[in-house]
PDB file of C-alpha atoms in Angstrom:
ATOM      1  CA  UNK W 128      34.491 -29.504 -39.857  1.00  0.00           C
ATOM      2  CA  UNK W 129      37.954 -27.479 -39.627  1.00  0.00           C
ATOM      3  CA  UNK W 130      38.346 -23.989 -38.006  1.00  0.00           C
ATOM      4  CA  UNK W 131      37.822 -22.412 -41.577  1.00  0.00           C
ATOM      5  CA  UNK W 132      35.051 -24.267 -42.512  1.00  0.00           C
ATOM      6  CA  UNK W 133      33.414 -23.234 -39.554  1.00  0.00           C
ATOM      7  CA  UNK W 134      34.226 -19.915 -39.896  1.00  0.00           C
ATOM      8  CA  UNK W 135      33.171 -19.369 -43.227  1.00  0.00           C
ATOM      9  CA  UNK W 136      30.114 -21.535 -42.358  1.00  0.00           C
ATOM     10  CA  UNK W 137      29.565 -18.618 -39.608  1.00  0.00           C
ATOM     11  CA  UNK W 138      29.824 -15.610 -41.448  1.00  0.00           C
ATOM     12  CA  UNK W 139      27.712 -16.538 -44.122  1.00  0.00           C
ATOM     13  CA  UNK W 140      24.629 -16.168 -41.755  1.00  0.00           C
ATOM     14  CA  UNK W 141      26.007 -12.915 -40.430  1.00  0.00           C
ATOM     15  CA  UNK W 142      24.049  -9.848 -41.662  1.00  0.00           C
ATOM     16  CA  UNK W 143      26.899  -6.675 -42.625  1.00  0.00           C
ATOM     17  CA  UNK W 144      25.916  -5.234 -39.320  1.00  0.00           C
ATOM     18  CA  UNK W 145      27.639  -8.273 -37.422  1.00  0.00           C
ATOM     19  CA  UNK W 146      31.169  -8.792 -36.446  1.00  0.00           C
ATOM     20  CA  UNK W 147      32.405 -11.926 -35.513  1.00  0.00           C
ATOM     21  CA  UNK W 148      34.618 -12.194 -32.370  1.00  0.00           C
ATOM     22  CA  UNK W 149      36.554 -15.765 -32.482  1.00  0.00           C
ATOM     23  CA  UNK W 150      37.051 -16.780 -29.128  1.00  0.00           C
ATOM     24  CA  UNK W 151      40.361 -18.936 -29.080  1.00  0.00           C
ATOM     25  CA  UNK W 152      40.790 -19.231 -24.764  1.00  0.00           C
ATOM     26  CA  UNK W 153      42.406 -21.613 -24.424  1.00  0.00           C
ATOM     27  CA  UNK W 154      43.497 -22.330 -27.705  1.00  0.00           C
ATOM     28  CA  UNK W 155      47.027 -22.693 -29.400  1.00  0.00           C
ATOM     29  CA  UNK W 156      48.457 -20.165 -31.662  1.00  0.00           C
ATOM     30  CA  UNK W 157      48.113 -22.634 -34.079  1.00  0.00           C
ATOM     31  CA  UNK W 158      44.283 -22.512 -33.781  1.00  0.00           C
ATOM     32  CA  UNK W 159      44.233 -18.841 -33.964  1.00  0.00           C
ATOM     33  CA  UNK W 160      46.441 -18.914 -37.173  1.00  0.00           C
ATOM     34  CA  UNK W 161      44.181 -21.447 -39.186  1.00  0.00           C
ATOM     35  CA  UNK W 162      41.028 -19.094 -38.231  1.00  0.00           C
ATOM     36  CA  UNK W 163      43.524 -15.733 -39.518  1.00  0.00           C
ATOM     37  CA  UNK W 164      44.427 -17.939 -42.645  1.00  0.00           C
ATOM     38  CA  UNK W 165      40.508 -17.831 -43.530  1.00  0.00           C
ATOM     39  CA  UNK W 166      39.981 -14.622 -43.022  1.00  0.00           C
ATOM     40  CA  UNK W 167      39.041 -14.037 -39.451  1.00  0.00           C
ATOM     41  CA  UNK W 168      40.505 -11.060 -37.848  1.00  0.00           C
ATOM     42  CA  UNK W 169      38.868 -10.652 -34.588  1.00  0.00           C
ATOM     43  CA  UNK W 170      39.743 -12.847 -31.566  1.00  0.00           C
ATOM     44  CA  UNK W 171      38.460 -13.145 -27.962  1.00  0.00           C
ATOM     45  CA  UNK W 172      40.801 -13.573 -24.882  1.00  0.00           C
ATOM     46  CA  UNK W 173      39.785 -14.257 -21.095  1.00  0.00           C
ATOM     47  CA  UNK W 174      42.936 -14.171 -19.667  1.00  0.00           C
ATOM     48  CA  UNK W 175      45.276 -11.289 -19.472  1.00  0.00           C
ATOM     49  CA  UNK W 176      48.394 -13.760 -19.410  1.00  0.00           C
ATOM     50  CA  UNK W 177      47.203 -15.421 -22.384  1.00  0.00           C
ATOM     51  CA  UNK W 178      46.073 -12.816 -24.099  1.00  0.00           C
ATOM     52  CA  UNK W 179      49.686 -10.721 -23.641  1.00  0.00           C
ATOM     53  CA  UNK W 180      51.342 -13.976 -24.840  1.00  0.00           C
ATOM     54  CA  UNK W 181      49.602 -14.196 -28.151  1.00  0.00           C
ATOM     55  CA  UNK W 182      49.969 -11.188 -29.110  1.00  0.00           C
ATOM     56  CA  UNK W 183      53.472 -10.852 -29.283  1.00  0.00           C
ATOM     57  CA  UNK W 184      53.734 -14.136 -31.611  1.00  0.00           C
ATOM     58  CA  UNK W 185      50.832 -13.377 -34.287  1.00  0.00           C
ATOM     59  CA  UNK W 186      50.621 -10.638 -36.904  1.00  0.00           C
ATOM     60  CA  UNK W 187      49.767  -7.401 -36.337  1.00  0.00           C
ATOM     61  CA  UNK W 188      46.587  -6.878 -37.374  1.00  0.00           C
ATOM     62  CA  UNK W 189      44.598  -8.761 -35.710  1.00  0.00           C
ATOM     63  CA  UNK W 190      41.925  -6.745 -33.318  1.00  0.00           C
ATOM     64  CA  UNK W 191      42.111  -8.380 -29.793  1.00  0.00           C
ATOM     65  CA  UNK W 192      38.870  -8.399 -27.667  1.00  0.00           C
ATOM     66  CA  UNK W 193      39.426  -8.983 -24.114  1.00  0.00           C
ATOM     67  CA  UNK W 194      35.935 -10.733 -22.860  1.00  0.00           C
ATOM     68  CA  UNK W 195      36.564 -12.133 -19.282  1.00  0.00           C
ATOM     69  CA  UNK W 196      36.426 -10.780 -16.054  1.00  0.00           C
ATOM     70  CA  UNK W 197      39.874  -8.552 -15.557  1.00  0.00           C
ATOM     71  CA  UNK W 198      40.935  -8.247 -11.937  1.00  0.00           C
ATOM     72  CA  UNK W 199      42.916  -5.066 -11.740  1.00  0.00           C
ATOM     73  CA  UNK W 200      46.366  -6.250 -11.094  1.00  0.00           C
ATOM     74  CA  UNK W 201      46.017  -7.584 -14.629  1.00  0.00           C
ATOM     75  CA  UNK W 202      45.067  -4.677 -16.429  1.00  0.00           C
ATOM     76  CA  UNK W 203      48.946  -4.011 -17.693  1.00  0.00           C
ATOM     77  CA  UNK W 204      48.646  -7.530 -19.751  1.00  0.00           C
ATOM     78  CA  UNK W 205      45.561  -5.747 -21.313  1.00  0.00           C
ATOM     79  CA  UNK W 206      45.389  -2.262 -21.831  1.00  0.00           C
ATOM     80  CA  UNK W 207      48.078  -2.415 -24.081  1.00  0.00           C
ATOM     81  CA  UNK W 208      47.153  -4.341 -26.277  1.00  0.00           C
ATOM     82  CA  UNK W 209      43.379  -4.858 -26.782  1.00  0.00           C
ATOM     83  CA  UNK W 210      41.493  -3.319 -29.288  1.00  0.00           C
ATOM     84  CA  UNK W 211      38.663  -3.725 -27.038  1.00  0.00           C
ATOM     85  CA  UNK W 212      38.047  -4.652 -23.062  1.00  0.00           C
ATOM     86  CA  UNK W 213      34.694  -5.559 -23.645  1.00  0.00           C
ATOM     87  CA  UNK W 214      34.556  -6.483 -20.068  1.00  0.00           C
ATOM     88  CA  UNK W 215      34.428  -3.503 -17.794  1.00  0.00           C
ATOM     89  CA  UNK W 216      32.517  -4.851 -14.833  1.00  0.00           C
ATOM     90  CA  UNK W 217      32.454  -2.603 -12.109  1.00  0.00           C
ATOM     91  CA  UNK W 218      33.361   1.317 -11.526  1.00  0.00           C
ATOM     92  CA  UNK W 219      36.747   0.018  -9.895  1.00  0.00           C
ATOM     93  CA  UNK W 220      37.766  -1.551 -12.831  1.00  0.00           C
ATOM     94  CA  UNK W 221      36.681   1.688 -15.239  1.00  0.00           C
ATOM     95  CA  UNK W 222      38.604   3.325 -13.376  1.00  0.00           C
ATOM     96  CA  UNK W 223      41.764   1.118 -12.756  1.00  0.00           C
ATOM     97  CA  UNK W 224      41.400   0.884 -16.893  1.00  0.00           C
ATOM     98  CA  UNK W 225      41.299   4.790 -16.935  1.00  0.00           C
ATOM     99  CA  UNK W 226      44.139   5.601 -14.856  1.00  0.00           C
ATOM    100  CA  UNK W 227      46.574   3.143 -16.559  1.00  0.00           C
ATOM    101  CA  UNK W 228      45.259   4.206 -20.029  1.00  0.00           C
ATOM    102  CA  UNK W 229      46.126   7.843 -19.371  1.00  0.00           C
ATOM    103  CA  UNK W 230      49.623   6.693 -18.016  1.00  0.00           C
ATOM    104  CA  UNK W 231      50.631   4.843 -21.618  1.00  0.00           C
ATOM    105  CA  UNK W 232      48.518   7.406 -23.511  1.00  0.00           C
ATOM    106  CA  UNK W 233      46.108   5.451 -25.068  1.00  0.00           C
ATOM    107  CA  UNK W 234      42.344   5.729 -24.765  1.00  0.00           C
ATOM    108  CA  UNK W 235      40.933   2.393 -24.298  1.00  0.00           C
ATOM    109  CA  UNK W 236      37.835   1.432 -26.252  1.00  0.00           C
ATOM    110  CA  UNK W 237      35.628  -0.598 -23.920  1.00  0.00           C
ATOM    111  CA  UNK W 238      32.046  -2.297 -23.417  1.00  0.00           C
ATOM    112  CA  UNK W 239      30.622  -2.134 -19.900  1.00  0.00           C
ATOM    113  CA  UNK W 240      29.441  -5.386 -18.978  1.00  0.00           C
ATOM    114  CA  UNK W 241      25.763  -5.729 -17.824  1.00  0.00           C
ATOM    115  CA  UNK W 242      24.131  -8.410 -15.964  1.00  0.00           C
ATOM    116  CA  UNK W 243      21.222  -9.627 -17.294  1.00  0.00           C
ATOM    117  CA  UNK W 244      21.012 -13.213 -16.877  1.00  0.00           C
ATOM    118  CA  UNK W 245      18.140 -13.809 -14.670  1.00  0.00           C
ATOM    119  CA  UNK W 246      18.796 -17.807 -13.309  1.00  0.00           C
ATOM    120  CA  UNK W 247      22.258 -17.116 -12.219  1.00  0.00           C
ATOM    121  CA  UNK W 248      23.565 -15.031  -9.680  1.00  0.00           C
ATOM    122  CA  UNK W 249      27.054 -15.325  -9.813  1.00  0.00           C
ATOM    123  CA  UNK W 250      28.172 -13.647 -13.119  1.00  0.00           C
ATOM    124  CA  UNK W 251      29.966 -10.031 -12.923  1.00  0.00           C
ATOM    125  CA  UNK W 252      28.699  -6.784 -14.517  1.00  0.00           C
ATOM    126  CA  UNK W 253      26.301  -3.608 -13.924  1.00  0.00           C
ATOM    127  CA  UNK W 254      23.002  -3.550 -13.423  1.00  0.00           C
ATOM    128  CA  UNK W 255      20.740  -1.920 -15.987  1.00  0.00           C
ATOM    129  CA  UNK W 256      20.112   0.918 -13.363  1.00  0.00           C
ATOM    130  CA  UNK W 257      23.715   1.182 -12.252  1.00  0.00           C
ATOM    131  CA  UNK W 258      24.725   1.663 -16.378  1.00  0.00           C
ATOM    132  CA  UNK W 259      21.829   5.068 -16.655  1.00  0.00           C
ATOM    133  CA  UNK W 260      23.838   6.627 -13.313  1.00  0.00           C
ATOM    134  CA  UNK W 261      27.469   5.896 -14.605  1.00  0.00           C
ATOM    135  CA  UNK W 262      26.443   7.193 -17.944  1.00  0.00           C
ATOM    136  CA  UNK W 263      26.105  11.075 -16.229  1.00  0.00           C
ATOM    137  CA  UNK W 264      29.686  10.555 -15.853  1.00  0.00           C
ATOM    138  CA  UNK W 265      30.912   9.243 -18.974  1.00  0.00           C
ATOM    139  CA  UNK W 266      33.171  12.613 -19.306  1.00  0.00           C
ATOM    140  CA  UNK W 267      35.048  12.134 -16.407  1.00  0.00           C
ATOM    141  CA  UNK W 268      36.857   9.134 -18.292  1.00  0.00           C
ATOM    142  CA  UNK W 269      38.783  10.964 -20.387  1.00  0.00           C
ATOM    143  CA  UNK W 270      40.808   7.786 -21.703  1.00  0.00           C
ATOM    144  CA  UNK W 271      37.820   5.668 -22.127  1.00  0.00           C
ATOM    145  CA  UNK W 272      35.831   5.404 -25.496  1.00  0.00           C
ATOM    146  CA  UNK W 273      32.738   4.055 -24.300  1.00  0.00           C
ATOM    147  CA  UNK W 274      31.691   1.533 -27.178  1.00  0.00           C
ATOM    148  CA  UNK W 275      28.381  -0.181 -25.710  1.00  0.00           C
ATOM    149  CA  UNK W 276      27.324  -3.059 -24.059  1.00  0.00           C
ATOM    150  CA  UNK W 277      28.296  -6.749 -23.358  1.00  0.00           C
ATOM    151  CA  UNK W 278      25.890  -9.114 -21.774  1.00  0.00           C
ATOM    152  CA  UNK W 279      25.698 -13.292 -21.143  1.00  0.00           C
ATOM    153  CA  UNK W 280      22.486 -14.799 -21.063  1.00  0.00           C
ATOM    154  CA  UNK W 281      21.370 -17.443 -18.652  1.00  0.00           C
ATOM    155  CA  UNK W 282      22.768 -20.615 -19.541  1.00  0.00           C
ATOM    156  CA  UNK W 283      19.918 -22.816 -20.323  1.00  0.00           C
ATOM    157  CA  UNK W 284      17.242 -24.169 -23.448  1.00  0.00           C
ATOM    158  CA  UNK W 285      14.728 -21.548 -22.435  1.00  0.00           C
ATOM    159  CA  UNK W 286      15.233 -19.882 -25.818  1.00  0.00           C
ATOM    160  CA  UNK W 287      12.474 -16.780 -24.986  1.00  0.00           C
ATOM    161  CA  UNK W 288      14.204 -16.175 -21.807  1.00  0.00           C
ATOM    162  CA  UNK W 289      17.453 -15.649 -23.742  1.00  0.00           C
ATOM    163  CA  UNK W 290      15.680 -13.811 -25.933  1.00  0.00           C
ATOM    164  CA  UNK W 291      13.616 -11.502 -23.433  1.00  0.00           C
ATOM    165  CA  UNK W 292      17.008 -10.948 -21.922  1.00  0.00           C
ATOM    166  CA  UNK W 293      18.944 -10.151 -24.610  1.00  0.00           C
ATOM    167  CA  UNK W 294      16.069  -7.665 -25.455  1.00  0.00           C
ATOM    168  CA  UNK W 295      16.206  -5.880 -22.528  1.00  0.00           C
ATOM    169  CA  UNK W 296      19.951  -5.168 -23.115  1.00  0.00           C
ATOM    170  CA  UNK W 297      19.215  -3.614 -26.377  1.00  0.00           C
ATOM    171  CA  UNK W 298      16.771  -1.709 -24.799  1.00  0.00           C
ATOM    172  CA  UNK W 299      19.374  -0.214 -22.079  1.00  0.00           C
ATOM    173  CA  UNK W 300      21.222   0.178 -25.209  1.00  0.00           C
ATOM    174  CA  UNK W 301      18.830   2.552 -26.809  1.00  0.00           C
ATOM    175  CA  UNK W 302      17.854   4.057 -23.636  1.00  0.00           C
ATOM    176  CA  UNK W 303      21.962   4.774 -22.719  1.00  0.00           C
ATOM    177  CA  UNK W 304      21.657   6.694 -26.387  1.00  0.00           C
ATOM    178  CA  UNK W 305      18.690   8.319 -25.988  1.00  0.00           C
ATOM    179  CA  UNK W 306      20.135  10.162 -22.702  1.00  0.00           C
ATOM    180  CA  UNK W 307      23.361  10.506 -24.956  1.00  0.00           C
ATOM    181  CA  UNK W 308      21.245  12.564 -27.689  1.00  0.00           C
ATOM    182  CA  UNK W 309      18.612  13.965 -25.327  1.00  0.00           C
ATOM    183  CA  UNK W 310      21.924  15.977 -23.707  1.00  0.00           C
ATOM    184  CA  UNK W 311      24.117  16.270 -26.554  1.00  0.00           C
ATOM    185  CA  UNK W 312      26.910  14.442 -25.494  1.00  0.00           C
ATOM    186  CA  UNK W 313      30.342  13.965 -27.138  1.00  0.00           C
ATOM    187  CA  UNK W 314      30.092   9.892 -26.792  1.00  0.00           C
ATOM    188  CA  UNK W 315      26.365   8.905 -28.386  1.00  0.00           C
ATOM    189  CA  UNK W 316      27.687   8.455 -32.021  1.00  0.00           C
ATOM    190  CA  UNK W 317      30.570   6.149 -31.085  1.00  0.00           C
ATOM    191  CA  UNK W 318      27.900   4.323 -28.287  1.00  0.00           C
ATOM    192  CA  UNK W 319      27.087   1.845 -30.646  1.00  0.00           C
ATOM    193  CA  UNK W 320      28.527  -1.934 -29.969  1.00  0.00           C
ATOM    194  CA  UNK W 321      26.017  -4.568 -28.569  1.00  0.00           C
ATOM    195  CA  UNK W 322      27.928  -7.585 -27.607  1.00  0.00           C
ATOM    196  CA  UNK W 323      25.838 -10.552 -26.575  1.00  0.00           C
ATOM    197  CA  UNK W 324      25.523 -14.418 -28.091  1.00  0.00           C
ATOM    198  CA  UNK W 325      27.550 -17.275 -28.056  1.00  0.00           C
ATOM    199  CA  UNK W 326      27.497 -20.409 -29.539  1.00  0.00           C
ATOM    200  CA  UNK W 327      24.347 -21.295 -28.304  1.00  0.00           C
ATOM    201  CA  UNK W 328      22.715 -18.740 -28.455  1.00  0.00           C
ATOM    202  CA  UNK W 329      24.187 -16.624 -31.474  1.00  0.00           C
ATOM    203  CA  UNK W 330      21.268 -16.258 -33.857  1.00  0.00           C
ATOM    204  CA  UNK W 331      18.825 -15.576 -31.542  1.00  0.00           C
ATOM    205  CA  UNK W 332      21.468 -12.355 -30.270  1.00  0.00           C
ATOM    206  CA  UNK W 333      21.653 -11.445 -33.767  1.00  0.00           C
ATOM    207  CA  UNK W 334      17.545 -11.358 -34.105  1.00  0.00           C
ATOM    208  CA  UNK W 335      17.843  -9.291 -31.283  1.00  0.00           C
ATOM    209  CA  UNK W 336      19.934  -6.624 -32.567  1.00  0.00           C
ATOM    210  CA  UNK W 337      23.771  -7.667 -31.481  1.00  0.00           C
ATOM    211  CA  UNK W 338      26.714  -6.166 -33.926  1.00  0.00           C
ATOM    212  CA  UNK W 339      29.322  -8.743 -32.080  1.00  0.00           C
ATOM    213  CA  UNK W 340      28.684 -12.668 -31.258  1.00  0.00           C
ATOM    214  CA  UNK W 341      31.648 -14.456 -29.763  1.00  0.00           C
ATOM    215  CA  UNK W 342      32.054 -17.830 -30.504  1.00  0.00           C
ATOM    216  CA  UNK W 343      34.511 -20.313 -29.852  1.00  0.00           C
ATOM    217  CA  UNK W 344      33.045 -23.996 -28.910  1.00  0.00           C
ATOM    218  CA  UNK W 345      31.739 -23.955 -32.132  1.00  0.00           C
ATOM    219  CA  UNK W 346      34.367 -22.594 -33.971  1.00  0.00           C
ATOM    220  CA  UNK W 347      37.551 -24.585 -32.254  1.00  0.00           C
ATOM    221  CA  UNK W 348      35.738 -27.252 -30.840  1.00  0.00           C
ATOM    222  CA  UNK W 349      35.452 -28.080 -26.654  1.00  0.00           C
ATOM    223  CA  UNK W 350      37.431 -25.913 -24.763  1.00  0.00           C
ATOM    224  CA  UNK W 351      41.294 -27.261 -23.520  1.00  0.00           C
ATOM    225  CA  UNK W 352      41.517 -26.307 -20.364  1.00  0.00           C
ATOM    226  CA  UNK W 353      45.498 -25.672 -18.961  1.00  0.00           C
TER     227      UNK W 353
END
C-alpha cells in the first residue's frame, strides 16, 4: 500500500479523541510530503539534526513532535521548532529545555517520558513515583506547558502485558490530574496528552485510553537507517 493509503487506512480506526503522530525518522522529505499530500499533519522526529533539517524545507504548518531521547547539547535543533518534545526524560533535560525556552521566549509544550516497560531495562524516562514528586514543582517551569505523558511498552507478543502497562500509565495519568485538581493548580486542564502505541501495538494503546499513537513502520515501511 502507499503512504496515503496507509494513512487514510489509519485514521479511519482512530476514534475523534486520537491524533495521529507520523513518524518519518529516517525518512526523505519526499516521504513526509506524500503523507502531508493526504492529509497528515503531524510528524515524529528522533533526531534533533534531522528534525532541524526538515523543517526548514516543508510547509509551515505542519506540527513537529520530537519523540527520541534529546541529549542536551541538542536541545537548540529542537526547542525551536517543535510543537511538542514529547520526550522529556529526566529533570536535567526539563530543565536544560526550560532555560533555553525562556532565552528564545517560547514556552515549550512537552510530555514527560515515563518508563513503564517492564522486560527491558535500558529505555530512558521517569518512574511513575519520580513523575507524583516532580509534579509539586510543575510551577517552577515557567516556560514549560506540561502536556502529559509518553510511554513505550515492552517490545514483545505478550499483548496483556502491553496492555497492563499501558494501563498503568493512564492511571499515573489520572492520578498526576487528580493532584492537579485536588490543589487547584494552573496546569490540570492543559494535562491532558497520553502518548503511548506504535505500530504494534497501536489499538491496544488506543483501548487503553491514548489521544496520540506514533507510527511509522507501518506507515513508510522498514526503517532506512543513514
Amino acid at each position: 500500500m502507499s503512504i496515503a493509503s496507509q494513512i487514510q487506512s489509519i485514521n479511519n480506526e482512530l476514534p475523534s479523541t486520537v491524533r495521529l503522530v507520523a513518524v518519518s525518522k529516517y525518512k526523505p522529505v519526499e516521504a513526509v510530503m506524500e503523507a502531508y499530500e493526504a492529509g497528515q499533519r503531524v510528524f515524529g522526529e528522533n533526531r534533533p539534526q534531522e528534525l532541524s533539517a526538515k523543517v526548514m524545507v516543508t510547509p509551515s504548518d505542519i506540527e513537529w513532535h520530537f519523540i527520541g531521547h534529546l541529549q542536551t547539547n541538542k536541545i537548540k535543533m529542537v526547542v525551536p521548532y517543535a510543537s511538542m518534545i514529547e520526550s522529556i526524560d529526566s529533570l536535567k533535560l526539563l530543565k536544560a529545555v526550560n532555560a533555553f525556552a525562556e532565552s528564545i521566549g517560547k514556552v515549550a509544550d512537552c510530555l514527560l517520558e515515563v518508563h513503564i516497560a517492564t522486560d527491558e531495562q535500558t529505555k530512558q524516562g521517569f518512574l511513575p513515583e519520580e513523575v507524583m514528586e516532580l509534579v509539586k514543582d510543575f510551577e517552577k517551569y515557567s516556560y514549560i506547558r506540561f502536556r502529559g505523558l509518553m510511554g513505550m511498552a515492552s517490545n514483545t507478543d505478550d499483548k496483556e502485558l502491553v496492555r497492563s502497562e499501558f494501563r498503568s500509565l493512564k492511571g499515573l495519568m489520572e492520578d498526576v490530574r487528580t493532584y492537579g485538581r485536588d490543589n487547584r493548580r494552573i496546569w490540570v486542564d492543559s494535562f491532558d496528552e497520553l502518548s503511548m502505541g506504535m505500530s504494534q501495538d497501536y489499538g491496544i494503546a488506543i483501548e487503553e485510553g491514548a489521544t496520540l499513537i506514533r507510527i511509522g513502520t507501518s506507515i513508510f515501511g522498514p526503517r532506512e537507517y543513514k
